mmCIF file of C-alpha atoms in Angstrom:
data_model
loop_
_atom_site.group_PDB
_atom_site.id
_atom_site.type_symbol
_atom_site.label_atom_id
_atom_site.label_comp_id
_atom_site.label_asym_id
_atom_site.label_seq_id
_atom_site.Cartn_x
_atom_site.Cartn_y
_atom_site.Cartn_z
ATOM 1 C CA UNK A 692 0.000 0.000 0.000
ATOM 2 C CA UNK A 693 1.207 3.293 -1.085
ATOM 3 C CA UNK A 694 1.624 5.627 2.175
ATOM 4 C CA UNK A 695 -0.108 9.009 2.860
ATOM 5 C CA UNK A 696 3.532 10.943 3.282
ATOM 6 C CA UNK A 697 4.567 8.986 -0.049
ATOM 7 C CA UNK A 698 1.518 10.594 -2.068
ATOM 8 C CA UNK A 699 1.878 13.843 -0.286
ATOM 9 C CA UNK A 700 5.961 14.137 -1.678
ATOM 10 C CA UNK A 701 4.517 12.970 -5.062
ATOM 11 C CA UNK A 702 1.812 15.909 -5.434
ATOM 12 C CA UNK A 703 4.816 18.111 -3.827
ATOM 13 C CA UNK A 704 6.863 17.330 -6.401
ATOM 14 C CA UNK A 705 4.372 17.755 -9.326
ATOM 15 C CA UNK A 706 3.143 21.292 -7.694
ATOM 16 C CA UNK A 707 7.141 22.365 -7.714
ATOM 17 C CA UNK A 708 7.556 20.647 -11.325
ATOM 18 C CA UNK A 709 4.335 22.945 -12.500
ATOM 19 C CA UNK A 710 5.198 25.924 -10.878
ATOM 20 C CA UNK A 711 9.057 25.650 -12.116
ATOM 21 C CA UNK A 712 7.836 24.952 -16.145
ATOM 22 C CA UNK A 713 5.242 27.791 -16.014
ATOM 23 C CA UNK A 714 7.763 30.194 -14.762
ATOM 24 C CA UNK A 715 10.690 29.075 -17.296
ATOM 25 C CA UNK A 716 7.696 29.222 -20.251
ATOM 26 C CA UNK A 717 6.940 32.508 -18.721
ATOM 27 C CA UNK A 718 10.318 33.869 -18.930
ATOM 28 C CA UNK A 719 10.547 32.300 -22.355
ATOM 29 C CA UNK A 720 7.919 34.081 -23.744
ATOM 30 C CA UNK A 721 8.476 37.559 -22.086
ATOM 31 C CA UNK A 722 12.228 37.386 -23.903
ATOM 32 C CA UNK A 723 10.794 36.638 -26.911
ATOM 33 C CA UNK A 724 10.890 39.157 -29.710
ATOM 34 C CA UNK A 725 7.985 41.311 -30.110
ATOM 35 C CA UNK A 726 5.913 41.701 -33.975
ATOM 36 C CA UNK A 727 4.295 44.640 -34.872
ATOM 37 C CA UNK A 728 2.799 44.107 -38.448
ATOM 38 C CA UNK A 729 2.597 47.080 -41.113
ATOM 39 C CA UNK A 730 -0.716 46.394 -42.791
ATOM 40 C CA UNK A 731 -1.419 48.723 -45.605
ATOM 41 C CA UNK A 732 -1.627 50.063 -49.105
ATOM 42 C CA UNK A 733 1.662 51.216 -51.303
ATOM 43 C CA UNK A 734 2.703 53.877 -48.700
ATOM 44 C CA UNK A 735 2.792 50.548 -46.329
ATOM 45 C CA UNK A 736 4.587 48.592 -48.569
ATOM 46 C CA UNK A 737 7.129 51.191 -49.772
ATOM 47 C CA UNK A 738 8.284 51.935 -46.125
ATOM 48 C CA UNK A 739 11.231 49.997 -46.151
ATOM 49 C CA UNK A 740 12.872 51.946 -48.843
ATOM 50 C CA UNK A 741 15.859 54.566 -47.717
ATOM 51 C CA UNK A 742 14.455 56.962 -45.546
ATOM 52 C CA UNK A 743 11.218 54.968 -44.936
ATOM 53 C CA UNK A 744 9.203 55.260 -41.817
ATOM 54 C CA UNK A 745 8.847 51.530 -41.622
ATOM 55 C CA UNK A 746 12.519 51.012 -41.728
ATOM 56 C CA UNK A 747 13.461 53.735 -39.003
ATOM 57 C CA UNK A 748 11.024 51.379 -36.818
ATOM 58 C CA UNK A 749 12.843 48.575 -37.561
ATOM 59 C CA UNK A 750 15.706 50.505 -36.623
ATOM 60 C CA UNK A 751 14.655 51.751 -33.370
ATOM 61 C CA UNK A 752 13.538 49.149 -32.531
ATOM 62 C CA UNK A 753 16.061 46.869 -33.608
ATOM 63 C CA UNK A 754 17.116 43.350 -31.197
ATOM 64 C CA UNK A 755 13.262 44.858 -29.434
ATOM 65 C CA UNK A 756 10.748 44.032 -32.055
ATOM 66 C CA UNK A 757 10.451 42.613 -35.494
ATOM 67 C CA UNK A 758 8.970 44.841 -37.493
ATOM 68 C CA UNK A 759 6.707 42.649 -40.053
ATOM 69 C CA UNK A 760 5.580 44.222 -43.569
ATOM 70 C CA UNK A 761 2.682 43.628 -45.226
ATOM 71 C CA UNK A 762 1.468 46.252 -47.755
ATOM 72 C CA UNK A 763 0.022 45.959 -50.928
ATOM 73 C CA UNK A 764 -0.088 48.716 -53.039
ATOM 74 C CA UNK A 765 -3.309 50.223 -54.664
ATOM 75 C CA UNK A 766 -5.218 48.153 -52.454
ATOM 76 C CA UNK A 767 -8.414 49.673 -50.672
ATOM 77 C CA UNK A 768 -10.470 48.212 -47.566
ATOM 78 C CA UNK A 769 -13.014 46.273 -49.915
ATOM 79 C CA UNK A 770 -9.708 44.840 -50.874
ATOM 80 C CA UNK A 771 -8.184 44.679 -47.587
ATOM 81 C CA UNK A 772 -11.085 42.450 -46.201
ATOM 82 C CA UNK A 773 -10.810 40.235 -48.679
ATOM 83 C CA UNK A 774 -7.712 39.173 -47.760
ATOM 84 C CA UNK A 775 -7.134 39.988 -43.967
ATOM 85 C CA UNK A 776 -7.873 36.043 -42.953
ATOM 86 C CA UNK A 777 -4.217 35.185 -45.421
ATOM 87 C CA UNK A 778 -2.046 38.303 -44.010
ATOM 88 C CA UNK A 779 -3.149 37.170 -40.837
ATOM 89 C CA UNK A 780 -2.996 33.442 -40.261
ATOM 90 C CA UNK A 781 -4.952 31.445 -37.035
ATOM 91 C CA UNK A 782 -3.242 31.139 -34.108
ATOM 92 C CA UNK A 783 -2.753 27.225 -34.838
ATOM 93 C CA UNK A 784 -0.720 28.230 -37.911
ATOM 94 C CA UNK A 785 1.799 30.520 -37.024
ATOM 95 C CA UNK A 786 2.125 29.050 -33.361
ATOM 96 C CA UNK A 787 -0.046 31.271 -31.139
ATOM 97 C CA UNK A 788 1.871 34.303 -31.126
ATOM 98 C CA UNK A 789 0.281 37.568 -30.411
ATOM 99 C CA UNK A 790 1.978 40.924 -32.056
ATOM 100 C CA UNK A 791 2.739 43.952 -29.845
ATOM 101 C CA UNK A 792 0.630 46.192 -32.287
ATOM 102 C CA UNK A 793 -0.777 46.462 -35.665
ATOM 103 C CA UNK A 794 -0.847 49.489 -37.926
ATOM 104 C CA UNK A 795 -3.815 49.748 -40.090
ATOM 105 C CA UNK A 796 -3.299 52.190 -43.218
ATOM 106 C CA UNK A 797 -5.651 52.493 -45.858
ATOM 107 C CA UNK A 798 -7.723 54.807 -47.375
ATOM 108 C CA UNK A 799 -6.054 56.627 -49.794
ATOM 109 C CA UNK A 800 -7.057 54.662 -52.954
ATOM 110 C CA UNK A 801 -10.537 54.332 -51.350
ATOM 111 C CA UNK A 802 -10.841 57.987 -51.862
ATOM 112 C CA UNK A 803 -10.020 57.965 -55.589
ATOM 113 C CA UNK A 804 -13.064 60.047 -57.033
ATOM 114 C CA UNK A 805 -15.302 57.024 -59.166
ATOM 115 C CA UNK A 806 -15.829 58.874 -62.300
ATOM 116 C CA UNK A 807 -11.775 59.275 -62.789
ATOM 117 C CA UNK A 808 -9.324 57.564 -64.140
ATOM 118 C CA UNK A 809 -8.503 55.286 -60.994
ATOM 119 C CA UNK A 810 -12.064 55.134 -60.225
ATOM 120 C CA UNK A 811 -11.993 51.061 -60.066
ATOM 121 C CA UNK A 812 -10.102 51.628 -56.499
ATOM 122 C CA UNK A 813 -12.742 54.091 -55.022
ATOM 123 C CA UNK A 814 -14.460 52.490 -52.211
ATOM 124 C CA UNK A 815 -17.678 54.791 -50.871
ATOM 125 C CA UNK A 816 -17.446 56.510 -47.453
ATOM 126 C CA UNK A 817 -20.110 54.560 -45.506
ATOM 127 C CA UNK A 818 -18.327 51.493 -47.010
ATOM 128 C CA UNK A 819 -14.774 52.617 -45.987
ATOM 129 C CA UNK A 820 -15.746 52.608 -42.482
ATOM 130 C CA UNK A 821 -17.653 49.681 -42.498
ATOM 131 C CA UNK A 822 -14.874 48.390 -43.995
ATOM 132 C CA UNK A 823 -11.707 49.905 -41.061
ATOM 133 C CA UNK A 824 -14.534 48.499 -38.702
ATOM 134 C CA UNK A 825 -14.640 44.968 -39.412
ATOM 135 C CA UNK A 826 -10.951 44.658 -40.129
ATOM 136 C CA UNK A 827 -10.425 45.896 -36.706
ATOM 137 C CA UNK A 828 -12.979 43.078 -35.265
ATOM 138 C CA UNK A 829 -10.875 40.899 -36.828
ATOM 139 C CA UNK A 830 -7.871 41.619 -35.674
ATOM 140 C CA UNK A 831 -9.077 42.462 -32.059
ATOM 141 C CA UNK A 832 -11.121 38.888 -32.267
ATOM 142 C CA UNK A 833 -7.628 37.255 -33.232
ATOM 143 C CA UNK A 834 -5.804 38.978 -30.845
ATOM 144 C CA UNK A 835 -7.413 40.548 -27.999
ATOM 145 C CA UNK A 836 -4.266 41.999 -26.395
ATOM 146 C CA UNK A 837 -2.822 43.752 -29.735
ATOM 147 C CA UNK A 838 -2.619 47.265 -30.213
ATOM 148 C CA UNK A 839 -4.537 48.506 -33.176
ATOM 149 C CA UNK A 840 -3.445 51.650 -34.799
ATOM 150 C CA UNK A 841 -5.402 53.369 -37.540
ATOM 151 C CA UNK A 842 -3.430 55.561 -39.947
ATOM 152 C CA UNK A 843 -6.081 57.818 -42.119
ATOM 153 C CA UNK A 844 -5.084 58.839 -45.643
ATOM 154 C CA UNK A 845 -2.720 61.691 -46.449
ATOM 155 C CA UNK A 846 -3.565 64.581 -47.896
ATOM 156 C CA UNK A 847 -3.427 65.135 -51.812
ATOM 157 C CA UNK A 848 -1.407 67.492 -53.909
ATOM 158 C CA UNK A 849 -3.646 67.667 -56.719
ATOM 159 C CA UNK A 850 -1.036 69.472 -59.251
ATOM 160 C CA UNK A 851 1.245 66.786 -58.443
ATOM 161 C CA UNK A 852 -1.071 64.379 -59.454
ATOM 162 C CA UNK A 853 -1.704 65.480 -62.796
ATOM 163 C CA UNK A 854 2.183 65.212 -63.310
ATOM 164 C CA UNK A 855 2.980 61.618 -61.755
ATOM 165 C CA UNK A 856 -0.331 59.503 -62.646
ATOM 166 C CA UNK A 857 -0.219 55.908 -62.324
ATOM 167 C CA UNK A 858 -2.539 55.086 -65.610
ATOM 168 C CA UNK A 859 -3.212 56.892 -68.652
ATOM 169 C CA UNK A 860 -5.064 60.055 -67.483
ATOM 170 C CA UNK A 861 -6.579 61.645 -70.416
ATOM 171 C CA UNK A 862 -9.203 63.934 -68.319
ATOM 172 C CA UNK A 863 -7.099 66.672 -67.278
ATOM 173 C CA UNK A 864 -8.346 66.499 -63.928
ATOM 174 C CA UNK A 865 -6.556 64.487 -60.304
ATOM 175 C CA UNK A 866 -7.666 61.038 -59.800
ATOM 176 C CA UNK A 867 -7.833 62.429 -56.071
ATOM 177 C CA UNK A 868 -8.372 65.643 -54.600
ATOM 178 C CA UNK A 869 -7.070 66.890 -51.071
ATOM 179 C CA UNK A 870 -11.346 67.550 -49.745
ATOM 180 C CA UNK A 871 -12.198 64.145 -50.354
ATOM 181 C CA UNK A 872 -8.951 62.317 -49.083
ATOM 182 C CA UNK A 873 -9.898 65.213 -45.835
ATOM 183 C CA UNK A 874 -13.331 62.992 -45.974
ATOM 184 C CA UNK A 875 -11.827 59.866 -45.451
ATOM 185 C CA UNK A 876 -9.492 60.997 -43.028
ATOM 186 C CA UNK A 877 -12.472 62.170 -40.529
ATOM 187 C CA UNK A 878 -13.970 59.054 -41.147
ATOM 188 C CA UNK A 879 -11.069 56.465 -39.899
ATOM 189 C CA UNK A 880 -10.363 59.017 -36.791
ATOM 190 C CA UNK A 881 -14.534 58.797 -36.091
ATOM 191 C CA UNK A 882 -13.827 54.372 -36.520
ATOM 192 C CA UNK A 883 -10.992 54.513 -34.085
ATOM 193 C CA UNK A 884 -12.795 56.778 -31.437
ATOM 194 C CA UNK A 885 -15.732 54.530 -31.665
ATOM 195 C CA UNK A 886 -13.491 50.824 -31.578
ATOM 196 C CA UNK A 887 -11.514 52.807 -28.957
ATOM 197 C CA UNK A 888 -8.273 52.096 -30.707
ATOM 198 C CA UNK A 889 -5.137 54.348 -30.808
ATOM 199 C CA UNK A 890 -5.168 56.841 -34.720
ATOM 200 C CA UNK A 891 -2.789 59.135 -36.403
ATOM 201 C CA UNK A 892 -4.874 61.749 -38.571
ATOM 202 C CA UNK A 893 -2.022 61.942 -41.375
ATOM 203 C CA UNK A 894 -3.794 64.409 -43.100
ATOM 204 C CA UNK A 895 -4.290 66.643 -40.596
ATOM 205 C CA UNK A 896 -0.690 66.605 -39.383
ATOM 206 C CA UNK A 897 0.916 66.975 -42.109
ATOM 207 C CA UNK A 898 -1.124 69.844 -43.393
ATOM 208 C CA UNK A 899 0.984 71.840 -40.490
ATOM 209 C CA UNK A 900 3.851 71.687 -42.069
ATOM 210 C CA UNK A 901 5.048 75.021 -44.114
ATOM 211 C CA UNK A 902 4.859 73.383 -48.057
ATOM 212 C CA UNK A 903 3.568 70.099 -47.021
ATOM 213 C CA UNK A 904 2.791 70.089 -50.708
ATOM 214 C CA UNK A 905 6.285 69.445 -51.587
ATOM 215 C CA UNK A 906 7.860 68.631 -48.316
ATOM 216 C CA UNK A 907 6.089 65.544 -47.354
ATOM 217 C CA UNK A 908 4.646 64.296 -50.825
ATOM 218 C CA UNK A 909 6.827 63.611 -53.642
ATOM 219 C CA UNK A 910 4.414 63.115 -56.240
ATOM 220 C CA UNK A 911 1.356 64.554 -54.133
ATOM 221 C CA UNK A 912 0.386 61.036 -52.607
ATOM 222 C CA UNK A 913 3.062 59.193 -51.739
ATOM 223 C CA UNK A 914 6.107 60.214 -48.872
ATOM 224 C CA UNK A 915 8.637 62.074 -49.160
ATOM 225 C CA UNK A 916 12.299 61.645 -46.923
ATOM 226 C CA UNK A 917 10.318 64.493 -44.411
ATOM 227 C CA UNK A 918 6.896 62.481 -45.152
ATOM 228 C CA UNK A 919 8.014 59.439 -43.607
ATOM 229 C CA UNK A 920 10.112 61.291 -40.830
ATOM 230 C CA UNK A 921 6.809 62.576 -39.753
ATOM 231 C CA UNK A 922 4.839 59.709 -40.003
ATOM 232 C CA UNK A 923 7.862 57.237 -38.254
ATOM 233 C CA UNK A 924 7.919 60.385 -35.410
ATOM 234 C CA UNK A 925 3.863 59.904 -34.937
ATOM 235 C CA UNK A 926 3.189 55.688 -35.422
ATOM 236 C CA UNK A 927 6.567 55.967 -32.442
ATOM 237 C CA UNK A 928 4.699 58.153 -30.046
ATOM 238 C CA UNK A 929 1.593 55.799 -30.574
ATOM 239 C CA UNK A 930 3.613 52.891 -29.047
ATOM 240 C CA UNK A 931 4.922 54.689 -26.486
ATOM 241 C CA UNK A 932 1.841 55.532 -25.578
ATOM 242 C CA UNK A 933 1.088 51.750 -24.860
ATOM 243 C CA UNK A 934 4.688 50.614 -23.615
ATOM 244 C CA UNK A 935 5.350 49.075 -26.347
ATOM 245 C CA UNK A 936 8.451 51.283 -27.208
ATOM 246 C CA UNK A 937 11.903 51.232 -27.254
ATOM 247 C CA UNK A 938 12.245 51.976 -23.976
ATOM 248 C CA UNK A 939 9.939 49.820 -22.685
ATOM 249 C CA UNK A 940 10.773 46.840 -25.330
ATOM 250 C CA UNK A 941 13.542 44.582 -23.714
ATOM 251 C CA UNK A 942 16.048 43.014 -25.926
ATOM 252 C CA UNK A 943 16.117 39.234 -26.394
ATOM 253 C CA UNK A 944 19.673 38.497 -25.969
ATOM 254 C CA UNK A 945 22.432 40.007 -23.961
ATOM 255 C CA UNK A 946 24.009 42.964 -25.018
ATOM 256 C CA UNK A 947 27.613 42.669 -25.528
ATOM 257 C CA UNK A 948 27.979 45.048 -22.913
ATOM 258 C CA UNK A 949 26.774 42.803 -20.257
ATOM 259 C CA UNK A 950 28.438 40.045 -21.420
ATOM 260 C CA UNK A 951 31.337 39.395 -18.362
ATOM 261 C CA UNK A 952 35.140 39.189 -20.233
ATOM 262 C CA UNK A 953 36.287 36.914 -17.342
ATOM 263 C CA UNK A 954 33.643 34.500 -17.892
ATOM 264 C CA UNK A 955 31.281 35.718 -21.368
ATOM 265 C CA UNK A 956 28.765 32.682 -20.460
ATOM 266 C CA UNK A 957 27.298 34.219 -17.379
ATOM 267 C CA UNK A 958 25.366 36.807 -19.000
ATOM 268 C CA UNK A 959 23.782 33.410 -21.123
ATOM 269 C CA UNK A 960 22.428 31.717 -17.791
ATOM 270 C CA UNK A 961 19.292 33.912 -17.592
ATOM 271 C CA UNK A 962 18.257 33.622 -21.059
#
């Protein structure tokens, strides 16, 4: 017969055994690398060129956070929730890991005007928000702990337009105008306030700096150098705002500066 004391050690042991794995998974995951996913449209997917505002995250946040990309350029919400369930795999597929934050960027090819020349990308207002809102269910439904960021549309430099379109423009006239994109832009700071989500009105901000025009657009839409500065400067305050920036973000590895000449292993043990 098995004694009392004997079954008492045994549950002991198993309560120690629990208590010792949770911890060491615990410590496992809170070293683990961070993700914060990019998704947008071609301002998203161009911001890892020089100068780009998702490469200076990268950068600051470098041995913190993986910065993950995923833009598609000339895509619109319609678009966007088409494909949301693909960018962003079930838990059971990528392993269960939830990213830091999300940035959520689209809107500028949703405000193309219909009856122009990129009017197959126009996406009405009161579907652009329905739009922002279920993406955002989605990810908040997939990851309840994620910061969502909305980023609303930029403004337009309509002159610029007319010299850098994207498809034959034989109208004379912007595929986009500055007071419609300014539409848009209310409506994805209105979705955040009511999903209670952190949002950068791009259009707005920008707007305040002297010959924005030309300072922050290159070809009226797109970023310039001083475009993405401002935009890096903003999405960085955002996750600072939620500790999730680079001071808060701890590296996953020892710095060689804590790394012990007299015996370099040490600095290993708690990692």
């Amino acid at each position: 017969m098995i004694s009392l004391s004997l079954i008492i050690s045994a549950k002991s042991l198993e309560l120690h055994l629990n208590t010792f794995f949770s911890r060491n998974t615990q410590i496992r995951e809170e070293m683990m690398r961070q993700k914060i996913f990019l998704f947008g449209d071609s301002i998203t997917e161009g911001s890892f060129s020089d100068g780009g505002w998702g490469a200076s995250l990268a950068d600051l946040l470098s041995r913190k956070a993986d910065i993950v990309l995923r833009g598609y350029s000339g895509y619109n919400t319609r678009w966007a929730l088409k494909v949301v369930e693909r960018v962003f795999p079930a838990a059971k597929e990528d392993g269960g890991e939830s990213p830091a934050a999300v940035t959520v960027f689209f809107g500028a090819n949703d405000a193309c005007l219909p009856e122009r020349c990129s009017g197959f990308q126009h996406v009405p207002l009161h579907e652009y928000k329905h739009n922002l809102r279920s993406i955002v269910s989605f990810l908040k439904n997939r990851w309840p702990q994620t910061a969502i960021i909305l980023i609303s549309p930029p403004p337009i430099h309509e002159e610029s337009r007319l010299r850098y379109p994207y498809i034959e423009n034989t109208t004379g006239l912007p595929e986009r105008t500055n007071e419609v994109a300014g539409l848009y832009a209310k409506a994805c700071v209105e979705v955040a306030k009511e999903c209670h989500i952190l949002v950068i009105d791009l259009w707005s901000k920008m707007q305040q700096i002297p010959n924005w025009q030309t300072e922050c657009l290159w070809d009226g839409l797109h970023l310039s150098r001083i475009g993405n500065k401002v935009l890096f400067e903003e999405v960085a305050n955002k996750l600072n705002e939620e500790s999730i920036g680079a001071e808060e973000l701890a590296v996953d590895l020892p710095l060689i500066e804590d790394v012990d000449p007299k015996d370099p292993l040490k600095a290993f043990h708690k990692f």
